[in-house]
Coordinates of C-alpha atoms and ligand atoms in Angstrom, one line a residue:
X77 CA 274.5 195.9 203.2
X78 CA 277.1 195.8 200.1
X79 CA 278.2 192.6 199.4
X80 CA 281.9 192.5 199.5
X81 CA 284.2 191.4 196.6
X82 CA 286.8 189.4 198.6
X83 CA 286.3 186.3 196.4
X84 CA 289.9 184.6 194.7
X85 CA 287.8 184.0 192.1
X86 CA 286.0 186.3 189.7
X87 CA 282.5 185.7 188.8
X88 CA 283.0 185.2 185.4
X89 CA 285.7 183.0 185.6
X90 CA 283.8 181.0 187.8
X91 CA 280.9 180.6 185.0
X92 CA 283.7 179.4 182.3
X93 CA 284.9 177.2 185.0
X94 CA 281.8 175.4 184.7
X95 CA 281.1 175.5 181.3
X96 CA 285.3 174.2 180.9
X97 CA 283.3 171.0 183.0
X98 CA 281.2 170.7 179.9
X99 CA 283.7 171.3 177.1
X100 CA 285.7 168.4 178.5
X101 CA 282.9 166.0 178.0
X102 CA 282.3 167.3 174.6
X103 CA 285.8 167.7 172.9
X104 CA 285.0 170.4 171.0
X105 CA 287.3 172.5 168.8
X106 CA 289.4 174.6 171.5
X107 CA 288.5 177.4 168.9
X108 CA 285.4 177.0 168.5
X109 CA 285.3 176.5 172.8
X110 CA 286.6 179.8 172.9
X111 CA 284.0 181.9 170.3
X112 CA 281.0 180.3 172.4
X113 CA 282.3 181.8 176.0
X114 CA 283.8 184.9 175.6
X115 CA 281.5 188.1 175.1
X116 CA 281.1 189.5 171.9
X117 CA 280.5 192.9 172.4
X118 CA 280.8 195.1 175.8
X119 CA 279.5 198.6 175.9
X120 CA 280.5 200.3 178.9
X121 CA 278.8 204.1 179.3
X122 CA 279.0 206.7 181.7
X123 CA 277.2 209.7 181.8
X124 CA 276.0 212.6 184.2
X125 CA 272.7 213.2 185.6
X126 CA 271.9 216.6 188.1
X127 CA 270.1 215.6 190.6
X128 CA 269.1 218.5 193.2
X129 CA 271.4 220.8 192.3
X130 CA 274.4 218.7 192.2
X131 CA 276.0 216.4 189.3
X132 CA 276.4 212.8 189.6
X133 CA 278.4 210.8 187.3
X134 CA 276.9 206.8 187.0
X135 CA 278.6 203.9 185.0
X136 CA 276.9 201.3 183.4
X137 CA 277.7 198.7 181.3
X138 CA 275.6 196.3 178.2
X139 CA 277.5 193.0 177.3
X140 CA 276.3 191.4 174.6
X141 CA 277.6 187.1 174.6
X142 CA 276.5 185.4 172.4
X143 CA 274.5 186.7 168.6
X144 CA 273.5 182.7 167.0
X145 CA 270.0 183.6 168.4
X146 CA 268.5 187.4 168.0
X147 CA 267.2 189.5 169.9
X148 CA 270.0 189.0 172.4
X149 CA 268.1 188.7 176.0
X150 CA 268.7 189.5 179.2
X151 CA 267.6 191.5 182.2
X152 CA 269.4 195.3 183.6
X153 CA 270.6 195.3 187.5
X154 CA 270.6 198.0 189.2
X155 CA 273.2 197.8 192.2
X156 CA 275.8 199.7 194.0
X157 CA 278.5 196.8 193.5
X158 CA 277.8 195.8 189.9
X159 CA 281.4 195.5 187.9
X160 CA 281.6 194.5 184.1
X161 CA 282.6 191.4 185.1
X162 CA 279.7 190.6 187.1
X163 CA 277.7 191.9 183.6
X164 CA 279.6 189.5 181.3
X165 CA 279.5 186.8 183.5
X166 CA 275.4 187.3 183.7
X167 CA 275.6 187.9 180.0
X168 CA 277.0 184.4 179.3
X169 CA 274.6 182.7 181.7
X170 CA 272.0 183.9 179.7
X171 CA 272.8 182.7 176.4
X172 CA 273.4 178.7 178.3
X173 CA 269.5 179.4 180.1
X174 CA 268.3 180.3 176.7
X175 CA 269.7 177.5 174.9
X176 CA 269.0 175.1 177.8
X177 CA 265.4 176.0 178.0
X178 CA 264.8 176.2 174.2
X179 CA 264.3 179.9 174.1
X180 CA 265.3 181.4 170.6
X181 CA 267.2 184.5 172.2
X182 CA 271.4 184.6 172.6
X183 CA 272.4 186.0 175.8
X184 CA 273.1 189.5 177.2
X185 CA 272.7 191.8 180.1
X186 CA 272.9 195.1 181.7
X187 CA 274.1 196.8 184.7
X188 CA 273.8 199.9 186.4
X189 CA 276.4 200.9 189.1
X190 CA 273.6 202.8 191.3
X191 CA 271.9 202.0 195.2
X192 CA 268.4 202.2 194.0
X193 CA 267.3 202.5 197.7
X194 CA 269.6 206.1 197.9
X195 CA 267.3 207.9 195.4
X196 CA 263.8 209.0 194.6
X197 CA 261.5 207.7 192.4
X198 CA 261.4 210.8 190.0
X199 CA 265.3 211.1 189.9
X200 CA 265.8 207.2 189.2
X201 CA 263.3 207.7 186.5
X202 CA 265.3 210.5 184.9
X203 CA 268.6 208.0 185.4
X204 CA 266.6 205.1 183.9
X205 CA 265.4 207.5 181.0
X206 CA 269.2 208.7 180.4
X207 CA 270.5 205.3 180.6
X208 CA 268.3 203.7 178.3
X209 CA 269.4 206.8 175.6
X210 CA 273.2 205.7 176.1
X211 CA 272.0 202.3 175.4
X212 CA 269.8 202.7 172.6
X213 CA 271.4 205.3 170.2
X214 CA 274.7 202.4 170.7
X215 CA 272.4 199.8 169.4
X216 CA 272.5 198.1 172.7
X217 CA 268.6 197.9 172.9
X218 CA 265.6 197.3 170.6
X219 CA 263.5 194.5 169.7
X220 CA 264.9 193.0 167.2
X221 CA 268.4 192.8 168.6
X222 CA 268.8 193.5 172.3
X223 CA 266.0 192.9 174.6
X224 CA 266.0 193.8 178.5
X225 CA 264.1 192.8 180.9
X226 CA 264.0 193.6 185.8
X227 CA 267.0 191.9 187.7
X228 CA 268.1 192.7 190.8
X229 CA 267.1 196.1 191.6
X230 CA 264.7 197.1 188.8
X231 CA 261.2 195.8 188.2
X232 CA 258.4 196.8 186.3
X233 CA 258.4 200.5 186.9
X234 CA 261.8 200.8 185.0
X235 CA 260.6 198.6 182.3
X236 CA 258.0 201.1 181.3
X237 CA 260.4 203.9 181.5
X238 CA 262.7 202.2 179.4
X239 CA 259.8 200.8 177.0
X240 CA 258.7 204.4 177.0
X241 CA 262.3 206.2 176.0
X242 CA 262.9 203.8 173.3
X243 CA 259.7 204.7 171.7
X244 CA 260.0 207.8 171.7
X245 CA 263.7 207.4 170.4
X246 CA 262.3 205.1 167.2
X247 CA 258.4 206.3 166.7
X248 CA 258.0 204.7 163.7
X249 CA 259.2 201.2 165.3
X250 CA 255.8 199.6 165.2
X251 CA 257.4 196.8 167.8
X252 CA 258.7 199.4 170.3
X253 CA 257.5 198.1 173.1
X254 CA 259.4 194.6 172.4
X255 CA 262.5 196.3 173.7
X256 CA 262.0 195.2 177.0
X257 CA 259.8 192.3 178.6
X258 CA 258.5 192.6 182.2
X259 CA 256.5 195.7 181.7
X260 CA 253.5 196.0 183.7
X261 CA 250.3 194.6 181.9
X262 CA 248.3 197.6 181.0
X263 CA 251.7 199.0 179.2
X264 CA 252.1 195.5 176.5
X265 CA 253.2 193.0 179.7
X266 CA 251.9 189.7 179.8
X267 CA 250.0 188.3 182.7
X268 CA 251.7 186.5 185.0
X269 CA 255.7 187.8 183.7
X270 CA 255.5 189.2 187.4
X271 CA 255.2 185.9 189.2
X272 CA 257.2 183.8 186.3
X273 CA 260.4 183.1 187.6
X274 CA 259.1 182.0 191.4
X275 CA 256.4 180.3 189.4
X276 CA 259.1 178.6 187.5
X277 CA 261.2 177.2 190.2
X278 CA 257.9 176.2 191.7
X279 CA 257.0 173.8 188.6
X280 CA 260.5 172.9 188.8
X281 CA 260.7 171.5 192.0
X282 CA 257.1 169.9 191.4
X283 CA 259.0 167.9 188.6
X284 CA 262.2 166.9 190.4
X285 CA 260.1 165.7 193.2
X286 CA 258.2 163.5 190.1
X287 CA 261.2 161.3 190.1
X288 CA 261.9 159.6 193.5
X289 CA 265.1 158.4 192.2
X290 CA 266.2 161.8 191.8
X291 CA 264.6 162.8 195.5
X292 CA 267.0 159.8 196.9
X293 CA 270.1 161.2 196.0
X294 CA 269.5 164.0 197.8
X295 CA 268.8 161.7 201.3
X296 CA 265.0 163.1 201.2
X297 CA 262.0 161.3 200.6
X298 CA 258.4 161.6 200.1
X299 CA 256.4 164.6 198.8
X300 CA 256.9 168.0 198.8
X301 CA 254.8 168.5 201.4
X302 CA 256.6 169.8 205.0
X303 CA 260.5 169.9 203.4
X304 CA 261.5 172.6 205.1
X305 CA 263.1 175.1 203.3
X306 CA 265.1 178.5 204.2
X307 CA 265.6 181.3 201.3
X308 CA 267.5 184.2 200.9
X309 CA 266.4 187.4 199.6
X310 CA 262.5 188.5 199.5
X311 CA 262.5 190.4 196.3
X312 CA 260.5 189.3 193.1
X313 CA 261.7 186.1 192.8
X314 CA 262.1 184.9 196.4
X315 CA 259.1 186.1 197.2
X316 CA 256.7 184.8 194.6
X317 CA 259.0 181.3 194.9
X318 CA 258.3 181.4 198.9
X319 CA 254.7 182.1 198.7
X320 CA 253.7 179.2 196.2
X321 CA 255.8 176.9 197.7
X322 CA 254.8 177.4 201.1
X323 CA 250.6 178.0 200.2
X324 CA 250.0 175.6 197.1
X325 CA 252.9 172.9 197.8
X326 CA 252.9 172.8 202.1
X327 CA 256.6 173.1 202.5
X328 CA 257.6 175.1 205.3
X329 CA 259.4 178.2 205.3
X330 CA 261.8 178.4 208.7
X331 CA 264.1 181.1 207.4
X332 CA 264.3 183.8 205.0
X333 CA 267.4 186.0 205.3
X334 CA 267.7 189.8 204.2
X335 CA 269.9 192.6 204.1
X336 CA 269.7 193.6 207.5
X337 CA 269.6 190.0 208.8
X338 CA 268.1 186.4 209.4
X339 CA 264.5 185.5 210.5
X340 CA 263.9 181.9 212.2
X341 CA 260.6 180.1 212.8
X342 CA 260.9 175.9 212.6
X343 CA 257.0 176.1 212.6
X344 CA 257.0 178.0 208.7
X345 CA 257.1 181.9 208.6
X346 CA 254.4 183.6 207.3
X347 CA 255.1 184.4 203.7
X348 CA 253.0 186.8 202.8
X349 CA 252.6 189.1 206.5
X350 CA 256.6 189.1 206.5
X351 CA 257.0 190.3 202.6
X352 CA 254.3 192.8 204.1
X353 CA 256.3 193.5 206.7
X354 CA 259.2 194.1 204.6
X355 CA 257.5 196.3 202.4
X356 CA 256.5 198.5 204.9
X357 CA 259.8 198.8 207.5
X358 CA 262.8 198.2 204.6
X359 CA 263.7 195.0 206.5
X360 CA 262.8 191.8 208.8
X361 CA 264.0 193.3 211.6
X362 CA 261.3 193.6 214.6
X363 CA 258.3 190.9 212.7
X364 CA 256.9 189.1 215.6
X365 CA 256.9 185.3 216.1
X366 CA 260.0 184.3 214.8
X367 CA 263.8 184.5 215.8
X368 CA 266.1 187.7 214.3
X369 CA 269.6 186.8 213.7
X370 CA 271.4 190.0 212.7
X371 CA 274.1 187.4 210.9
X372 CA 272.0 187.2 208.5
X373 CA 274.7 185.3 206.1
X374 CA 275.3 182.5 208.9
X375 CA 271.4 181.1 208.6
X376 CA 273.1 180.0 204.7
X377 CA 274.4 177.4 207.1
X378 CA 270.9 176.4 208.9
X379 CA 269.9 172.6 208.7
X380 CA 267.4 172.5 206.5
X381 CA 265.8 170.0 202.9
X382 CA 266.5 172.9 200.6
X383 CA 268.2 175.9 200.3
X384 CA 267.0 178.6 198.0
X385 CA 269.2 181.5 197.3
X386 CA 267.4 183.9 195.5
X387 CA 269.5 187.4 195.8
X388 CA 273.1 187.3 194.9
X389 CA 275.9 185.7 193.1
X390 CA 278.6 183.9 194.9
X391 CA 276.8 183.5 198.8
X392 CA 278.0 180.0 199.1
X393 CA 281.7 179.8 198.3
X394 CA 284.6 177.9 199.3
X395 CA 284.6 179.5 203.2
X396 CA 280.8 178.5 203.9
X397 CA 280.2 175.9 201.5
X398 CA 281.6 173.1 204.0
X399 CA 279.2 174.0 206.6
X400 CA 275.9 174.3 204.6
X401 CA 273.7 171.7 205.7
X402 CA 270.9 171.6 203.1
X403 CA 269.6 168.5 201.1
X404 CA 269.5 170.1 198.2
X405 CA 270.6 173.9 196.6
X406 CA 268.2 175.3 194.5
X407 CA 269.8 178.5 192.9
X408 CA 267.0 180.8 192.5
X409 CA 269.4 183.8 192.0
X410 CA 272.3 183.8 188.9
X411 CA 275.4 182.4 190.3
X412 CA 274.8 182.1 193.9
X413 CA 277.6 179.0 194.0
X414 CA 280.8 179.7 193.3
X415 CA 283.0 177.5 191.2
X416 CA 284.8 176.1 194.1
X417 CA 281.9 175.7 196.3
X418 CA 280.1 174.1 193.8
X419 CA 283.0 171.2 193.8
X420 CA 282.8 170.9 197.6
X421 CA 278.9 170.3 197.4
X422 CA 279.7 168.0 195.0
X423 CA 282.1 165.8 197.4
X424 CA 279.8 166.6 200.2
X425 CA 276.9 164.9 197.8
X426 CA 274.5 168.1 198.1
X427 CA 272.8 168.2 195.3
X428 CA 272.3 171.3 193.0
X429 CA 269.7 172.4 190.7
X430 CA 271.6 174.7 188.6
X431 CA 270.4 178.7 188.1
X432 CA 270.1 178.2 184.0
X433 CA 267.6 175.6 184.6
X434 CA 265.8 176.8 188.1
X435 CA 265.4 180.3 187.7
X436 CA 264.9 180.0 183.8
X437 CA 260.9 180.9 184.3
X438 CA 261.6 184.5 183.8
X439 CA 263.2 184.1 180.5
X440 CA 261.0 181.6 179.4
X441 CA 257.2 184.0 180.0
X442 CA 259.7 187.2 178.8
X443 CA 259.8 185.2 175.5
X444 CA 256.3 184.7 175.9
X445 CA 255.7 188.4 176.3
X446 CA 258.2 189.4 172.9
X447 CA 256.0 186.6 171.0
X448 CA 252.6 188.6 172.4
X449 CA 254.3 192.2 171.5
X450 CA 255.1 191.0 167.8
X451 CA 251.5 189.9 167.2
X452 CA 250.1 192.5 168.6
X453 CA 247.3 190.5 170.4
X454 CA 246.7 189.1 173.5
X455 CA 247.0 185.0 174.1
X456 CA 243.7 183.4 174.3
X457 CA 242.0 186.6 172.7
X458 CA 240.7 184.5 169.9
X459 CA 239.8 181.0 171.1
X460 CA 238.2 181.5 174.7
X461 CA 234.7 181.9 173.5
X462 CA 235.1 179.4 170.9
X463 CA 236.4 177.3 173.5
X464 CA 234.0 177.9 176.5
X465 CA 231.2 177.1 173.2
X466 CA 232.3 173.9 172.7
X467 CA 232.7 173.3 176.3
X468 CA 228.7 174.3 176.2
X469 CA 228.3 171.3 173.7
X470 CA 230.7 168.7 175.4
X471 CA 228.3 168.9 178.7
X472 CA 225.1 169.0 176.7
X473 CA 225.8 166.4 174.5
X474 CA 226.8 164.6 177.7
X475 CA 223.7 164.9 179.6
X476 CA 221.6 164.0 176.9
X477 CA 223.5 161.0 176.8
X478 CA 223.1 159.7 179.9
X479 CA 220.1 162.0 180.7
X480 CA 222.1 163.1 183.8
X481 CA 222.8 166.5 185.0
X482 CA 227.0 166.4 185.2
X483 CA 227.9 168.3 188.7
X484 CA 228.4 172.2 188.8
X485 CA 232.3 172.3 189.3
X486 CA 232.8 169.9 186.5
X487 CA 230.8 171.8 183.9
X488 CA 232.8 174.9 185.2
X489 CA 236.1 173.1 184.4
X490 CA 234.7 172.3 181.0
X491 CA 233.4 175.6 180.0
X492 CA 236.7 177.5 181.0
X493 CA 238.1 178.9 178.1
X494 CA 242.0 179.5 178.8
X495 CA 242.6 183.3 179.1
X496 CA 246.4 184.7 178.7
X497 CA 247.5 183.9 182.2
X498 CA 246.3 180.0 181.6
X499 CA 248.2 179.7 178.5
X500 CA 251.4 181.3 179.9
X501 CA 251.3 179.2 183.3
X502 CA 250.2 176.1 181.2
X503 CA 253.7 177.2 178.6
X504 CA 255.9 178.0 181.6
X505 CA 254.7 174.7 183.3
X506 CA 255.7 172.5 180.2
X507 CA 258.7 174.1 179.6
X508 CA 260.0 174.0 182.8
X509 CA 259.2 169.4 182.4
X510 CA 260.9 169.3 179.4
X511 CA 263.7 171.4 180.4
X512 CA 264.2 168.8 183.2
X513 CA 263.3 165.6 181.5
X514 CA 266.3 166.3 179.0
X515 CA 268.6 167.7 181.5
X516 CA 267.7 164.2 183.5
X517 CA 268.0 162.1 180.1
X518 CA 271.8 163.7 179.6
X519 CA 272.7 163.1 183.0
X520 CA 271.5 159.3 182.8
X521 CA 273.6 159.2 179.5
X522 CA 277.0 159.9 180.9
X523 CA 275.9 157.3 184.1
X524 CA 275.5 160.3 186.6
X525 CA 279.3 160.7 186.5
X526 CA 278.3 164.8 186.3
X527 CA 275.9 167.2 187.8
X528 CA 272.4 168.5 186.9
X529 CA 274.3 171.9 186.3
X530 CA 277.6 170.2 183.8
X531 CA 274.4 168.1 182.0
X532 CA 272.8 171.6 181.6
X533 CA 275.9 173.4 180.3
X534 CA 275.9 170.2 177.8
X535 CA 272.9 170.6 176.2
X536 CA 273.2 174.4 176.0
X537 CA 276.8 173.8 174.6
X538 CA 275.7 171.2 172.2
X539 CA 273.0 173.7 171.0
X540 CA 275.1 176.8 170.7
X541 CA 278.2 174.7 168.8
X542 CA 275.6 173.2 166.2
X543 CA 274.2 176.9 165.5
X544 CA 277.6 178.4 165.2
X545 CA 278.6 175.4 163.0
X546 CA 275.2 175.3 161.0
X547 CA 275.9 179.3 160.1
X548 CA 279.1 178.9 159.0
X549 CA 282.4 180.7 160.9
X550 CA 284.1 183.1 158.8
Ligands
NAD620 P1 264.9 191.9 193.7 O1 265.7 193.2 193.7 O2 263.5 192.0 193.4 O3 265.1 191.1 195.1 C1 266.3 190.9 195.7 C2 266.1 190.7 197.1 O4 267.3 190.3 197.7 C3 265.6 191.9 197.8 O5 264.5 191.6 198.7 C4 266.8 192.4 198.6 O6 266.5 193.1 199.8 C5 267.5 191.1 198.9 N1 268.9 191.2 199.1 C6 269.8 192.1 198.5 N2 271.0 192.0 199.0 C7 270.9 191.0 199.9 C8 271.9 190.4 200.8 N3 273.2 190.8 200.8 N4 271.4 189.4 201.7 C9 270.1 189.0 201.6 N5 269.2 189.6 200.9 C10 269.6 190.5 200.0 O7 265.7 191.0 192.6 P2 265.1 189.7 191.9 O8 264.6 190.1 190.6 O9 264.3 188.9 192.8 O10 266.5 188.9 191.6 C11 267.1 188.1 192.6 C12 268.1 187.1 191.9 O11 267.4 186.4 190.9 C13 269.2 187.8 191.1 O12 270.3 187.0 191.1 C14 268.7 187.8 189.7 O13 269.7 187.9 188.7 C15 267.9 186.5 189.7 N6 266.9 186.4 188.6 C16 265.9 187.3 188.6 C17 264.9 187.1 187.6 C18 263.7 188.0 187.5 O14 262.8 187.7 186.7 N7 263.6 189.0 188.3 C19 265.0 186.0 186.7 C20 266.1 185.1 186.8 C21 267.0 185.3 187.8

């Protein structure tokens, strides 16, 4: 299904509406104001491609926000109703999640006008391949000042294709393969980049639910365990969200909602059977054991603890946003609330973890991965053995001690040297506290008069304004 466009306001303007929410708590220089939210730079190409016998001409744009950090990050979409003002308005999200989450990137992204699903594997590679050309001979990608990384649409295949092209555009670039993050492992990805922004929201959630305060506001109680929760979109980050929240935290699934509709099951759905499922048929349509609803945006509107969209911008605006009925919104995808919504869930005292914050993971193990392709070596590569030696000494030194023999699964733990995926989990997972804890602390400052997301747009404000000052504006 293409989403429609139908909304009063743009997506963009929407974003600035937000950050306005920020500005007016800060006071800063209207000047100044302005420099941080506008776009700095917006390349928009378009070029042709034959494809069986027959031309076709795609668009596609690069916007560039914000330059106080370098490499600018931030992912490529490919989908049919991408606009540049869907690409600036993701561009300038970026450069807020960087800031927020301490991540020394500014903010950018990418779009391809394109339905991936409409073409085959070999001709999107030769799209990819041209696209990435138009964006690299305009000094819209490399790793030093543009980075890109899977949104919507694209994933790791493309990242190696576009990894690949740049390299062979710059061979003497010894940090080629920096130009992108989210590459698959055996081509300079880091383990566990796949899984990173699901994994993210996950340790997230694990730390709003830390603060029972916090879990109050929303009218829910108690542990994470059993909140029910209904998601939208089962790509890479709605999946990997679904599965850990439903396998490793017990909260119940009942609805997940897709293109071609809505899938109901108060009892949990199957996470991993219906991505499965998915996989294999294009859609949800026809899984046994639950309920389809071909409406598939009304189940937005479902009773439920949490809400997760994690597909598209704008799905809860001012039309539906009176009738949702979850405890809490936790914005998986970029922009999922609209401006206006966002006020009404405000008066309606749902509570909303904003998408700078929530879905921040992916950014945060991408900068992980740029770190790795810099130093050329993979985390942990030096210190496991050193560390599983001294683990070794620990127990022995123990045991002769106390002249016991310390239980099997213990000395496990303590011989376990950490190996890349430990360290990046173990990175993500304290970023993702800290991230909150400060987010928390600024909110507490200003005696919750605002939300999590104007405490957010705060700190990243306060941040970017200090940088720009700092350098010097001339
Ligand atoms: P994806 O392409 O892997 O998955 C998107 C899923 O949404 C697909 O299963 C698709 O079928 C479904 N979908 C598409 N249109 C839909 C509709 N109208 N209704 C219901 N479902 C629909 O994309 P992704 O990487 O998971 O990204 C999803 C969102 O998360 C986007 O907003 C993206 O910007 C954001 N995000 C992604 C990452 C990342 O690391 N991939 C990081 C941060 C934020």
């Amino acid at each position: 299904m293409t989403p429609r466009k139908n909304h009063a306001v743009s997506f963009s303007r929407s974003v600035d509406s937000m950050v306005d929410q920020a500005l007016a708590v800060l006071k800063l220089d209207p000047g100044l104001a302005q420099a941080i939210k506008g776009c700095t730079a917006v390349l928009k190409v378009l070029f042709p491609v034959e494809i069986k016998g027959k031309i076709h001409v795609f668009t596609g744009w690069r916007a560039l926000h914000s330059i106080h950090r370098l490499p600018a990050k931030g992912g490529i979409r490919y989908a049919p109703s991408v606009d540049q003002d869907d690409i600036e308005a993701l561009a300038a999200l970026m450069t807020y999640k960087c800031a927020i989450m301490d991540v020394p990137f500014g903010g950018s992204k990418g779009g391809l006008c394109i339905d991936p699903l409409k073409f085959e594997r070999d001709d999107l590679e030769r799209i990819t391949r041209r696209f990435t050309r138009e964006l690299v001979t305009r000094g819209f990608l490399s790793p030093a000042m543009n980075v890109s990384a899977p949104d919507l649409g694209t994933g790791q295949r493309e990242m190696a294709w576009m990894a690949d092209t740049y390299k062979h555009l710059n061979p003497e670039d010894i940090n080629a393969i920096a130009c992108v993050t989210g590459k698959p492992v055996h081509l300079g990805g880091v383990q566990g980049r796949l899984e990173a922004t699901g994994r993210g929201l996950q340790y997230a959630l694990r730390e709003f639910f830390r603060y029972p305060e916090d879990v109050a506001a929303t009218g829910m109680d108690g542990p994470m365990e059993g909140k029910r929760v209904v998601i939208q979109g089962l790509g890479n980050v709605g999946y990997h969200a679904a599965k850990f929240l439903s396998e490793e935290d017990g909260m119940k699934i009942i609805a997940v909602i897709e293109r071609d509709g809505a899938l109901i099951n108060e009892k949990g759905l199957p996470v991993e059977a219906l991505y499965q499922h998915l996989n294999q048929t294009g859609g949800v349509r026809n899984f046994p054991d639950a309920r389809y609803v071909a409406d598939g945006p009304s189940v937005l509107e479902t009773a439920c603890d949490i809400l997760i969209p994690a597909a598209l911008e704008r799905v809860i605006h001012k039309d539906n946003a009176p009738r949702i009925r979850a405890k809490l919104v936790a914005e998986a995808a970029n922009g999922p609330v609209t401006f206006e919504a966002d006020r009404i869930l405000k008066k309606r005292k749902i509570i909303v973890l904003p998408d700078t914050f929530l879905n921040a993971g992916g950014v945060v193990v991408s900068y992980f991965e740029w770190v790795r392709n810099l130093s050329h070596i993979r985390f942990g590569r030096m210190e496991r053995r050193f560390e599983e030696l001294r683990g070794h000494s620990i127990i022995r030194a123990i045991e002769e001690a106390t002249s016991r023999k310390l239980p099997q699964k213990l000395c496990q733990q303590i011989v376990h040297g950490a190996g890349e995926l430990d360290l990046v989990r173990s990175g993500l997972d304290d970023t993702m506290c800290q991230a909150f804890q400060k987010i928390k602390e600024v909110k507490e400052r200003y005696q919750d008069k605002h939300t999590y997301r104007t405490a957010s747009y705060i700190i990243a404000i306060e941040k970017i304004a200090r940088a720009y000052l700092d350098a010097g504006i001339y």
